[in-house]
CSV table of C-alpha atoms and ligand atoms in Angstrom, one decimal:
chain,number,residue,atom,x,y,z
A,1,UNK,CA,-45.2,72.6,38.4
A,2,UNK,CA,-47.4,70.0,36.7
A,3,UNK,CA,-46.8,66.4,37.6
A,4,UNK,CA,-44.5,64.4,35.3
A,5,UNK,CA,-46.4,63.7,32.1
A,6,UNK,CA,-47.5,60.2,31.1
A,7,UNK,CA,-45.0,58.2,29.2
A,8,UNK,CA,-47.3,58.2,26.2
A,9,UNK,CA,-46.8,61.9,25.8
A,10,UNK,CA,-43.1,61.5,25.6
A,11,UNK,CA,-40.8,60.1,22.9
A,12,UNK,CA,-40.5,56.3,22.9
A,13,UNK,CA,-37.9,54.5,25.0
A,14,UNK,CA,-36.7,51.2,26.4
A,15,UNK,CA,-39.4,49.1,28.0
A,16,UNK,CA,-37.0,47.5,30.6
A,17,UNK,CA,-37.8,48.3,34.2
A,18,UNK,CA,-36.8,51.5,35.9
A,19,UNK,CA,-34.3,49.5,38.0
A,20,UNK,CA,-32.6,48.0,35.0
A,21,UNK,CA,-32.4,51.4,33.3
A,22,UNK,CA,-30.9,52.9,36.4
A,23,UNK,CA,-28.3,50.2,36.6
A,24,UNK,CA,-27.4,50.6,33.0
A,25,UNK,CA,-27.1,54.4,33.4
A,26,UNK,CA,-25.0,54.0,36.5
A,27,UNK,CA,-22.6,51.3,35.3
A,28,UNK,CA,-22.5,51.5,31.4
A,29,UNK,CA,-23.9,54.9,30.5
A,30,UNK,CA,-22.2,55.3,27.1
A,31,UNK,CA,-23.2,51.9,25.5
A,32,UNK,CA,-26.7,52.4,27.1
A,33,UNK,CA,-27.2,55.8,25.5
A,34,UNK,CA,-25.8,54.6,22.1
A,35,UNK,CA,-28.1,51.6,22.2
A,36,UNK,CA,-31.1,53.7,22.9
A,37,UNK,CA,-30.3,56.1,20.1
A,38,UNK,CA,-29.8,53.2,17.7
A,39,UNK,CA,-33.1,51.8,18.6
A,40,UNK,CA,-35.3,54.9,19.0
A,41,UNK,CA,-33.5,57.7,17.1
A,42,UNK,CA,-32.5,61.1,18.3
A,43,UNK,CA,-35.2,61.6,20.9
A,44,UNK,CA,-36.0,58.9,23.5
A,45,UNK,CA,-37.3,58.6,27.0
A,46,UNK,CA,-35.4,56.8,29.9
A,47,UNK,CA,-36.3,56.3,33.5
A,48,UNK,CA,-33.5,56.8,36.1
A,49,UNK,CA,-33.6,56.5,39.9
A,50,UNK,CA,-36.3,58.6,41.5
A,51,UNK,CA,-36.1,61.2,38.6
A,52,UNK,CA,-39.2,62.0,36.5
A,53,UNK,CA,-38.8,60.4,33.0
A,54,UNK,CA,-36.0,62.0,31.0
A,55,UNK,CA,-36.6,63.0,27.3
A,56,UNK,CA,-33.0,62.6,26.0
A,57,UNK,CA,-32.3,64.8,23.0
A,58,UNK,CA,-29.4,64.0,20.6
A,59,UNK,CA,-29.9,66.3,17.6
A,60,UNK,CA,-28.3,69.8,17.5
A,61,UNK,CA,-31.7,71.4,16.5
A,62,UNK,CA,-33.3,69.9,19.6
A,63,UNK,CA,-30.4,71.1,21.7
A,64,UNK,CA,-30.6,74.6,20.3
A,65,UNK,CA,-34.3,74.9,21.0
A,66,UNK,CA,-33.8,73.8,24.7
A,67,UNK,CA,-30.8,76.1,25.2
A,68,UNK,CA,-32.5,79.1,23.7
A,69,UNK,CA,-35.9,78.5,25.4
A,70,UNK,CA,-37.1,81.0,28.0
A,71,UNK,CA,-35.2,80.1,31.2
A,72,UNK,CA,-38.5,80.2,33.1
A,73,UNK,CA,-39.8,77.5,30.8
A,74,UNK,CA,-36.6,75.3,30.8
A,75,UNK,CA,-35.3,75.4,34.4
A,76,UNK,CA,-32.0,74.0,35.4
A,77,UNK,CA,-31.8,75.0,39.1
A,78,UNK,CA,-34.8,72.8,39.9
A,79,UNK,CA,-33.3,69.9,38.0
A,80,UNK,CA,-30.0,70.1,40.0
A,81,UNK,CA,-31.8,69.9,43.5
A,82,UNK,CA,-30.0,66.7,44.3
A,83,UNK,CA,-26.8,68.7,44.9
A,84,UNK,CA,-28.4,71.0,47.6
A,85,UNK,CA,-27.1,69.3,50.8
A,86,UNK,CA,-23.5,70.1,49.8
A,87,UNK,CA,-23.8,73.2,47.7
A,88,UNK,CA,-26.4,75.0,49.9
A,89,UNK,CA,-29.8,76.4,48.8
A,90,UNK,CA,-28.4,79.7,47.5
A,91,UNK,CA,-25.9,78.1,45.1
A,92,UNK,CA,-26.1,79.5,41.5
A,93,UNK,CA,-26.5,76.0,40.3
A,94,UNK,CA,-29.7,75.6,42.2
A,95,UNK,CA,-31.6,78.8,41.7
A,96,UNK,CA,-33.7,79.8,38.7
A,97,UNK,CA,-35.2,83.0,37.1
A,98,UNK,CA,-34.3,86.4,38.5
A,99,UNK,CA,-32.3,85.1,41.4
A,100,UNK,CA,-30.1,83.0,39.0
A,101,UNK,CA,-29.5,86.1,36.8
A,102,UNK,CA,-28.5,88.2,39.8
A,103,UNK,CA,-26.0,85.6,40.9
A,104,UNK,CA,-24.6,85.0,37.5
A,105,UNK,CA,-24.1,88.8,37.0
A,106,UNK,CA,-22.1,88.8,40.3
A,107,UNK,CA,-20.1,85.7,39.5
A,108,UNK,CA,-19.2,86.3,35.9
A,109,UNK,CA,-16.5,89.1,36.2
A,110,UNK,CA,-13.9,87.0,38.1
A,111,UNK,CA,-14.2,84.4,35.3
A,112,UNK,CA,-13.5,86.7,32.4
A,113,UNK,CA,-10.9,89.2,31.1
A,114,UNK,CA,-8.2,90.5,33.3
A,115,UNK,CA,-9.2,88.6,36.4
A,116,UNK,CA,-9.1,85.3,34.5
A,117,UNK,CA,-5.8,86.1,32.9
A,118,UNK,CA,-4.3,86.8,36.3
A,119,UNK,CA,-4.8,83.2,37.3
A,120,UNK,CA,-2.7,81.8,34.4
A,121,UNK,CA,0.6,82.1,36.2
A,122,UNK,CA,-0.7,80.3,39.3
A,123,UNK,CA,-2.0,77.5,37.2
A,124,UNK,CA,1.3,77.1,35.6
A,125,UNK,CA,3.2,77.2,38.9
A,126,UNK,CA,0.9,74.7,40.6
A,127,UNK,CA,1.1,72.4,37.6
A,128,UNK,CA,4.9,72.5,37.5
A,129,UNK,CA,5.2,71.6,41.2
A,130,UNK,CA,2.7,68.8,40.9
A,131,UNK,CA,4.3,67.2,37.8
A,132,UNK,CA,7.8,67.5,39.4
A,133,UNK,CA,6.5,65.3,42.3
A,134,UNK,CA,5.3,62.4,40.0
A,135,UNK,CA,7.1,59.1,40.5
A,136,UNK,CA,9.1,58.2,37.4
A,137,UNK,CA,9.3,54.8,35.7
A,138,UNK,CA,6.3,53.3,37.5
A,139,UNK,CA,2.6,53.3,36.7
A,140,UNK,CA,0.8,56.4,38.0
A,141,UNK,CA,-2.9,57.2,38.1
A,142,UNK,CA,-3.4,60.6,36.7
A,143,UNK,CA,-7.0,61.2,37.9
A,144,UNK,CA,-6.1,61.6,41.6
A,145,UNK,CA,-3.0,63.6,40.8
A,146,UNK,CA,-5.0,65.9,38.6
A,147,UNK,CA,-7.7,66.1,41.4
A,148,UNK,CA,-5.0,67.3,43.9
A,149,UNK,CA,-3.7,69.8,41.3
A,150,UNK,CA,-7.2,71.3,40.5
A,151,UNK,CA,-8.0,71.5,44.2
A,152,UNK,CA,-4.8,73.4,44.8
A,153,UNK,CA,-5.5,75.8,41.9
A,154,UNK,CA,-9.0,76.5,43.2
A,155,UNK,CA,-7.8,77.1,46.8
A,156,UNK,CA,-5.4,79.7,45.5
A,157,UNK,CA,-7.4,81.4,42.7
A,158,UNK,CA,-10.9,81.1,44.0
A,159,UNK,CA,-10.5,81.1,47.8
A,160,UNK,CA,-7.3,83.1,47.5
A,161,UNK,CA,-5.6,81.1,50.3
A,162,UNK,CA,-2.0,82.1,50.5
A,163,UNK,CA,-0.3,81.2,53.8
A,164,UNK,CA,0.6,77.6,54.4
A,165,UNK,CA,-1.7,77.3,57.5
A,166,UNK,CA,-4.9,78.4,56.0
A,167,UNK,CA,-4.2,76.5,52.8
A,168,UNK,CA,-3.6,73.3,54.8
A,169,UNK,CA,-6.8,73.7,56.9
A,170,UNK,CA,-9.0,74.4,53.9
A,171,UNK,CA,-7.3,71.6,51.9
A,172,UNK,CA,-7.9,69.0,54.7
A,173,UNK,CA,-11.6,69.7,55.3
A,174,UNK,CA,-12.5,70.2,51.6
A,175,UNK,CA,-10.7,67.1,50.5
A,176,UNK,CA,-12.4,65.0,53.1
A,177,UNK,CA,-15.8,66.3,52.0
A,178,UNK,CA,-15.1,65.9,48.3
A,179,UNK,CA,-13.8,62.4,48.7
A,180,UNK,CA,-16.8,61.4,50.7
A,181,UNK,CA,-19.5,62.9,48.5
A,182,UNK,CA,-18.0,61.3,45.4
A,183,UNK,CA,-18.4,57.7,46.7
A,184,UNK,CA,-21.3,55.7,45.3
A,185,UNK,CA,-22.5,55.1,48.9
A,186,UNK,CA,-23.0,58.8,49.5
A,187,UNK,CA,-24.7,59.2,46.1
A,188,UNK,CA,-27.1,56.4,46.9
A,189,UNK,CA,-27.8,58.0,50.3
A,190,UNK,CA,-28.8,61.3,48.7
A,191,UNK,CA,-30.9,59.4,46.1
A,192,UNK,CA,-32.7,57.4,48.8
A,193,UNK,CA,-33.2,60.1,51.4
A,194,UNK,CA,-33.7,63.1,49.1
A,195,UNK,CA,-31.7,66.2,49.4
A,196,UNK,CA,-33.6,67.7,52.3
A,197,UNK,CA,-32.8,64.9,54.8
A,198,UNK,CA,-29.2,64.2,54.0
A,199,UNK,CA,-27.9,66.7,56.6
A,200,UNK,CA,-29.5,64.5,59.2
A,201,UNK,CA,-27.0,61.7,58.6
A,202,UNK,CA,-24.4,62.3,61.3
A,203,UNK,CA,-21.3,61.5,59.2
A,204,UNK,CA,-22.2,63.8,56.4
A,205,UNK,CA,-23.4,66.5,58.8
A,206,UNK,CA,-20.1,66.5,60.6
A,207,UNK,CA,-18.1,66.7,57.3
A,208,UNK,CA,-20.3,69.6,56.1
A,209,UNK,CA,-20.1,71.5,59.4
A,210,UNK,CA,-16.3,71.3,59.3
A,211,UNK,CA,-16.4,72.7,55.7
A,212,UNK,CA,-18.8,75.5,56.8
A,213,UNK,CA,-16.6,76.5,59.8
A,214,UNK,CA,-13.5,76.8,57.6
A,215,UNK,CA,-15.2,78.6,54.7
A,216,UNK,CA,-17.0,81.1,57.0
A,217,UNK,CA,-13.7,81.7,58.8
A,218,UNK,CA,-12.0,82.3,55.4
A,219,UNK,CA,-14.7,84.8,54.4
A,220,UNK,CA,-14.5,86.7,57.7
A,221,UNK,CA,-10.7,86.9,57.5
A,222,UNK,CA,-10.9,88.2,54.0
A,223,UNK,CA,-13.5,90.8,54.8
A,224,UNK,CA,-11.1,92.2,57.3
A,225,UNK,CA,-7.9,91.9,55.2
A,226,UNK,CA,-6.2,95.3,54.8
A,227,UNK,CA,-5.2,94.4,51.2
A,228,UNK,CA,-8.7,93.3,50.1
A,229,UNK,CA,-8.8,96.0,47.4
A,230,UNK,CA,-5.7,94.9,45.7
A,231,UNK,CA,-6.4,91.1,45.6
A,232,UNK,CA,-7.6,89.4,42.5
A,233,UNK,CA,-8.8,86.0,43.8
A,234,UNK,CA,-12.5,85.2,43.2
A,235,UNK,CA,-13.5,85.6,46.9
A,236,UNK,CA,-12.0,89.0,47.1
A,237,UNK,CA,-13.7,90.1,43.9
A,238,UNK,CA,-17.0,88.8,45.1
A,239,UNK,CA,-16.6,90.6,48.4
A,240,UNK,CA,-16.0,93.9,46.5
A,241,UNK,CA,-18.9,93.2,44.1
A,242,UNK,CA,-22.3,94.8,44.5
A,243,UNK,CA,-25.4,93.4,43.0
A,244,UNK,CA,-27.3,95.8,40.7
A,245,UNK,CA,-29.8,96.7,43.5
A,246,UNK,CA,-26.8,97.5,45.7
A,247,UNK,CA,-27.0,94.6,48.1
A,248,UNK,CA,-23.8,92.6,48.8
A,249,UNK,CA,-23.7,88.8,48.8
A,250,UNK,CA,-24.4,87.6,52.3
A,251,UNK,CA,-21.9,85.3,54.0
A,252,UNK,CA,-24.3,82.4,53.5
A,253,UNK,CA,-24.5,83.2,49.7
A,254,UNK,CA,-20.7,83.5,49.6
A,255,UNK,CA,-20.3,80.2,51.3
A,256,UNK,CA,-22.7,78.5,48.9
A,257,UNK,CA,-20.9,80.0,45.8
A,258,UNK,CA,-17.5,79.1,47.0
A,259,UNK,CA,-18.5,75.5,47.7
A,260,UNK,CA,-20.3,75.4,44.3
A,261,UNK,CA,-17.2,76.6,42.4
A,262,UNK,CA,-15.1,74.1,44.2
A,263,UNK,CA,-17.5,71.1,43.6
A,264,UNK,CA,-18.3,72.2,40.0
A,265,UNK,CA,-14.8,73.0,39.0
A,266,UNK,CA,-12.5,70.5,40.8
A,267,UNK,CA,-13.3,66.9,39.8
A,268,UNK,CA,-14.7,68.0,36.3
A,269,UNK,CA,-11.4,69.6,35.2
A,270,UNK,CA,-9.3,66.9,36.8
A,271,UNK,CA,-11.2,64.2,34.9
A,272,UNK,CA,-11.1,66.1,31.6
A,273,UNK,CA,-7.3,66.3,32.0
A,274,UNK,CA,-7.0,62.7,32.9
A,275,UNK,CA,-8.9,61.8,29.7
A,276,UNK,CA,-6.8,64.1,27.6
A,277,UNK,CA,-3.7,62.2,28.8
A,278,UNK,CA,-5.4,58.8,28.4
A,279,UNK,CA,-6.0,59.5,24.7
A,280,UNK,CA,-2.7,61.3,24.1
A,281,UNK,CA,-0.4,58.6,25.5
A,282,UNK,CA,-1.8,56.2,23.0
A,283,UNK,CA,-1.1,58.5,20.1
A,284,UNK,CA,2.7,59.1,20.1
A,285,UNK,CA,2.7,61.3,17.0
A,286,UNK,CA,0.2,63.7,18.5
A,287,UNK,CA,1.9,63.7,21.9
A,288,UNK,CA,5.1,64.6,20.1
A,289,UNK,CA,3.4,67.4,18.2
A,290,UNK,CA,2.2,68.8,21.5
A,291,UNK,CA,5.7,68.5,23.0
A,292,UNK,CA,7.1,70.4,20.0
A,293,UNK,CA,4.6,73.1,20.4
A,294,UNK,CA,5.2,73.4,24.2
A,295,UNK,CA,8.9,73.7,23.6
A,296,UNK,CA,8.2,76.6,21.1
A,297,UNK,CA,5.9,78.4,23.5
A,298,UNK,CA,2.7,78.0,21.3
A,299,UNK,CA,-0.7,76.8,22.5
A,300,UNK,CA,-3.0,76.3,19.4
A,301,UNK,CA,-2.5,72.6,19.4
A,302,UNK,CA,-2.9,72.2,23.1
A,303,UNK,CA,-6.3,74.0,22.8
A,304,UNK,CA,-7.3,71.7,20.0
A,305,UNK,CA,-6.4,68.7,22.2
A,306,UNK,CA,-8.5,70.0,25.0
A,307,UNK,CA,-11.5,70.5,22.8
A,308,UNK,CA,-11.2,67.1,21.2
A,309,UNK,CA,-10.8,65.4,24.5
A,310,UNK,CA,-13.9,67.1,25.8
A,311,UNK,CA,-15.7,66.1,22.6
A,312,UNK,CA,-14.8,62.4,22.7
A,313,UNK,CA,-14.8,61.9,26.4
A,314,UNK,CA,-17.1,64.6,27.8
A,315,UNK,CA,-16.9,64.3,31.6
A,316,UNK,CA,-20.6,65.2,32.1
A,317,UNK,CA,-22.8,63.2,29.6
A,318,UNK,CA,-26.0,65.2,29.8
A,319,UNK,CA,-27.6,68.4,31.1
A,320,UNK,CA,-31.1,68.6,32.5
A,321,UNK,CA,-34.0,71.1,32.3
A,322,UNK,CA,-37.4,70.9,33.8
A,323,UNK,CA,-40.0,72.1,31.3
A,324,UNK,CA,-42.6,74.5,32.7
A,325,UNK,CA,-44.7,75.1,29.6
A,326,UNK,CA,-45.1,73.1,26.3
A,327,UNK,CA,-41.8,73.2,24.4
A,328,UNK,CA,-41.1,72.3,20.8
A,329,UNK,CA,-37.5,71.1,20.6
A,330,UNK,CA,-36.3,70.4,17.0
A,331,UNK,CA,-39.7,68.9,16.1
A,332,UNK,CA,-40.2,67.0,19.4
A,333,UNK,CA,-43.2,68.3,21.4
A,334,UNK,CA,-42.5,68.2,25.1
A,335,UNK,CA,-45.5,68.7,27.4
A,336,UNK,CA,-45.4,70.8,30.6
A,337,UNK,CA,-43.8,68.8,33.4
A,338,UNK,CA,-41.4,67.0,31.1
A,339,UNK,CA,-37.6,66.8,31.7
A,340,UNK,CA,-35.6,67.8,28.7
A,341,UNK,CA,-32.1,66.3,28.6
A,342,UNK,CA,-29.7,67.6,25.9
A,343,UNK,CA,-27.2,64.7,25.4
A,344,UNK,CA,-23.6,65.9,25.2
A,345,UNK,CA,-22.4,62.4,24.8
A,346,UNK,CA,-24.5,61.5,21.8
A,347,UNK,CA,-24.3,64.8,19.9
A,348,UNK,CA,-20.5,64.7,20.2
A,349,UNK,CA,-20.5,61.3,18.4
A,350,UNK,CA,-22.7,62.2,15.5
A,351,UNK,CA,-21.0,61.1,12.2
A,352,UNK,CA,-22.9,63.8,10.3
A,353,UNK,CA,-21.1,66.4,12.4
A,354,UNK,CA,-17.8,64.6,13.2
A,355,UNK,CA,-16.4,62.3,10.5
A,356,UNK,CA,-14.9,59.2,12.1
A,357,UNK,CA,-16.5,60.3,15.4
A,358,UNK,CA,-15.0,57.6,17.7
A,359,UNK,CA,-11.4,58.6,16.8
A,360,UNK,CA,-9.3,61.2,18.7
A,361,UNK,CA,-8.4,63.8,16.1
A,362,UNK,CA,-7.5,67.2,17.7
A,363,UNK,CA,-6.9,68.6,14.2
A,364,UNK,CA,-10.7,68.8,13.8
A,365,UNK,CA,-10.5,71.9,15.9
A,366,UNK,CA,-7.3,73.5,14.6
A,367,UNK,CA,-9.0,75.7,12.0
A,368,UNK,CA,-12.7,75.2,13.0
A,369,UNK,CA,-14.2,76.6,16.1
A,370,UNK,CA,-16.6,74.2,17.9
A,371,UNK,CA,-20.3,74.8,17.2
A,372,UNK,CA,-22.6,76.1,20.0
A,373,UNK,CA,-25.0,73.2,19.6
A,374,UNK,CA,-22.7,70.5,18.4
A,375,UNK,CA,-20.0,70.9,21.0
A,376,UNK,CA,-21.3,71.6,24.5
A,377,UNK,CA,-19.2,69.9,27.2
A,378,UNK,CA,-20.0,72.9,29.3
A,379,UNK,CA,-23.8,72.9,28.7
A,380,UNK,CA,-25.4,76.0,27.2
A,381,UNK,CA,-27.7,79.0,27.1
A,382,UNK,CA,-27.9,81.1,30.3
A,383,UNK,CA,-26.8,78.1,32.3
A,384,UNK,CA,-23.6,77.5,30.4
A,385,UNK,CA,-20.7,76.6,32.7
A,386,UNK,CA,-19.4,79.7,34.4
A,387,UNK,CA,-16.0,78.3,34.7
A,388,UNK,CA,-15.6,77.1,31.0
A,389,UNK,CA,-12.9,79.6,30.1
A,390,UNK,CA,-11.2,79.0,33.4
A,391,UNK,CA,-11.3,75.2,32.8
A,392,UNK,CA,-10.0,75.5,29.3
A,393,UNK,CA,-7.1,77.8,30.3
A,394,UNK,CA,-6.3,75.4,33.2
A,395,UNK,CA,-6.3,72.3,30.9
A,396,UNK,CA,-4.2,74.1,28.4
A,397,UNK,CA,-1.6,75.2,31.0
A,398,UNK,CA,-1.4,71.8,32.6
A,399,UNK,CA,-1.1,69.9,29.3
A,400,UNK,CA,1.7,72.2,28.1
A,401,UNK,CA,3.5,71.7,31.4
A,402,UNK,CA,3.2,67.9,31.2
A,403,UNK,CA,4.5,68.0,27.6
A,404,UNK,CA,7.4,70.2,28.7
A,405,UNK,CA,8.5,68.3,31.8
A,406,UNK,CA,7.6,64.6,31.5
A,407,UNK,CA,7.8,61.9,28.9
A,408,UNK,CA,4.7,59.7,29.0
A,409,UNK,CA,3.8,56.3,27.8
A,410,UNK,CA,0.8,54.0,28.4
A,411,UNK,CA,1.0,51.8,31.5
A,412,UNK,CA,-0.5,48.9,29.5
A,413,UNK,CA,-0.6,47.8,25.9
A,414,UNK,CA,-4.3,48.3,25.1
A,415,UNK,CA,-6.6,50.5,23.2
A,416,UNK,CA,-7.5,52.6,26.1
A,417,UNK,CA,-9.5,52.7,29.4
A,418,UNK,CA,-13.2,52.1,29.8
A,419,UNK,CA,-15.6,54.7,31.3
A,420,UNK,CA,-16.5,54.6,34.9
A,421,UNK,CA,-18.9,56.8,36.8
A,422,UNK,CA,-17.6,58.9,39.7
A,423,UNK,CA,-20.7,60.7,41.2
A,424,UNK,CA,-21.7,63.0,38.4
A,425,UNK,CA,-18.6,62.6,36.2
A,426,UNK,CA,-17.5,59.9,33.7
A,427,UNK,CA,-13.9,59.1,34.3
A,428,UNK,CA,-11.2,56.6,33.0
A,429,UNK,CA,-11.9,53.2,34.6
A,430,UNK,CA,-8.3,52.7,35.8
A,431,UNK,CA,-7.8,56.3,36.8
A,432,UNK,CA,-5.9,57.3,33.7
A,433,UNK,CA,-2.8,55.2,34.2
A,434,UNK,CA,0.5,56.4,32.6
A,435,UNK,CA,4.2,55.8,33.1
A,436,UNK,CA,6.2,59.0,33.3
A,437,UNK,CA,9.9,59.3,32.5
B,1,LIG,C1,-13.6,70.6,32.2
B,1,LIG,C2,-14.2,71.2,33.2
B,1,LIG,C3,-15.7,71.5,33.4
B,1,LIG,C4,-16.7,70.9,32.8
B,1,LIG,C5,-16.8,69.8,31.7
B,1,LIG,C6,-17.9,71.6,33.3
B,1,LIG,C7,-19.2,71.3,32.9
B,1,LIG,C8,-20.3,72.0,33.3
B,1,LIG,C9,-21.7,71.7,32.9
B,1,LIG,C10,-22.1,70.6,31.9
B,1,LIG,C11,-22.5,72.6,33.5
B,1,LIG,C12,-24.0,72.6,33.4
B,1,LIG,C13,-24.4,73.6,32.3
B,1,LIG,C14,-25.9,73.5,31.8
B,1,LIG,O1,-26.7,73.1,32.6
B,1,LIG,O2,-26.1,73.9,30.7
B,1,LIG,C15,-21.7,73.4,34.4
B,1,LIG,C16,-22.2,74.4,35.2
B,1,LIG,C17,-21.4,75.2,36.0
B,1,LIG,N1,-20.0,75.1,36.2
B,1,LIG,FE1,-18.8,73.9,35.1
B,1,LIG,N2,-17.5,72.6,34.2
B,1,LIG,C18,-16.2,72.5,34.3
B,1,LIG,C19,-15.4,73.3,35.0
B,1,LIG,C20,-15.8,74.3,35.9
B,1,LIG,C21,-15.0,75.2,36.7
B,1,LIG,C22,-13.5,75.2,36.6
B,1,LIG,C23,-15.8,76.0,37.4
B,1,LIG,C24,-15.5,77.1,38.4
B,1,LIG,C25,-14.4,77.2,39.0
B,1,LIG,C26,-17.2,75.7,37.0
B,1,LIG,C27,-18.3,76.3,37.5
B,1,LIG,C28,-19.6,76.0,37.1
B,1,LIG,C29,-20.8,76.7,37.6
B,1,LIG,C30,-20.8,77.8,38.7
B,1,LIG,C31,-21.9,76.2,36.9
B,1,LIG,C32,-23.4,76.6,37.1
B,1,LIG,C33,-23.8,77.7,36.0
B,1,LIG,C34,-25.2,78.1,36.1
B,1,LIG,O3,-26.0,77.3,36.6
B,1,LIG,O4,-25.5,79.2,35.7
B,1,LIG,N3,-17.2,74.6,36.1
B,1,LIG,N4,-20.4,73.1,34.2
């Protein structure tokens, strides 16, 4: 890999110090990105933390050229290395090339077709139980409630945990680890120490060892389960899967994939749901339309709401690729060693694609399918989110259940919540407050 290119070879960008840019990215990412675009156009370079300079790309043609580039040239695994201490080196998010394709082939079936459809009932059941437990008439932060809900859904559909005891054990260790790694302090630690040395920090090592113990125990128990062949949870399907060359996933690979699915699918979906509610409660007519549809057993409007919430409040603002050979992206020439950063946040707000782009208008997506390079909350190309259909189905089921069983209003009389960073996601600043009746 060539060293990061000189800034003169990259698109122009703010001249402020790396420290100031990092601070802006960490604390006010959306205004920071919008300001840069206003000043420098659809391609600009920013400098964040210890990362090589990022060439941020905000035009659909640039995004298309990055997503359709040879995956050996535009590598995502390398760019995600910061997640290694938690996910494990064999995680699908961290590998590139042939190894990545092998893992994706193994992981895709549980997230499509029949297997995916079989999770719908569990999603609905878990959502109904969670919403029934919400306090009524007092402010409630939806983000943590949605996080509990999405964790429960993953424990049942991905890990396939059924009995109360194993559910409780997994829930405890995973929650502890997830809560800890989402704190700014942990994020800073990883940034300062680098991914390789993080496991030497006693607190994090202990948390991760507890996770490993429980996850390996769950894998071992499932391998020996007499009903393994009849089960449809992701772990059971992966245990039955064979790679093309005939080799099974090792226990270490299984552990890394399970933890990856948990980390990638838990907070993201919870935050997306929390944003959807944050927008909806401030729009009584649209909330009413959703309630009407939920009562009639339809879901087209709920789907449009999910798509629009993910457009206007994408929970992940950018995706990142390390460039291993010169790459032309929509007319921008990126040298070898550059980091290409298709910007979800900015493309989703383009007025030439979305009239009145800052308004929440689910109707945009009622008759029009989202475009591959103009709507990409789940990234794109061979790295597109493996759980996108799972997440959209879960969001739809949860929103319909909320609409059926609770009446919501905003907790405060304002235009909405600001954006705050929680590790890699952008979440509602007050946790998505609502009052349920
Ligand atoms: C609203 C919820 C979600 C959002 C916004 C989201 C977003 C993303 C994004 C932006 C990427 C990177 C794509 C790229 O680099 O082009 C990604 C990758 C991934 N996501 Fe999701 N995700 C969500 C839910 C889920 C769920 C529910 C799961 C699984 C249970 C999941 C599993 C994964 C995996 C395994 C990858 C890595 C794919 C690869 O590298 O080949 N995600 N996701």
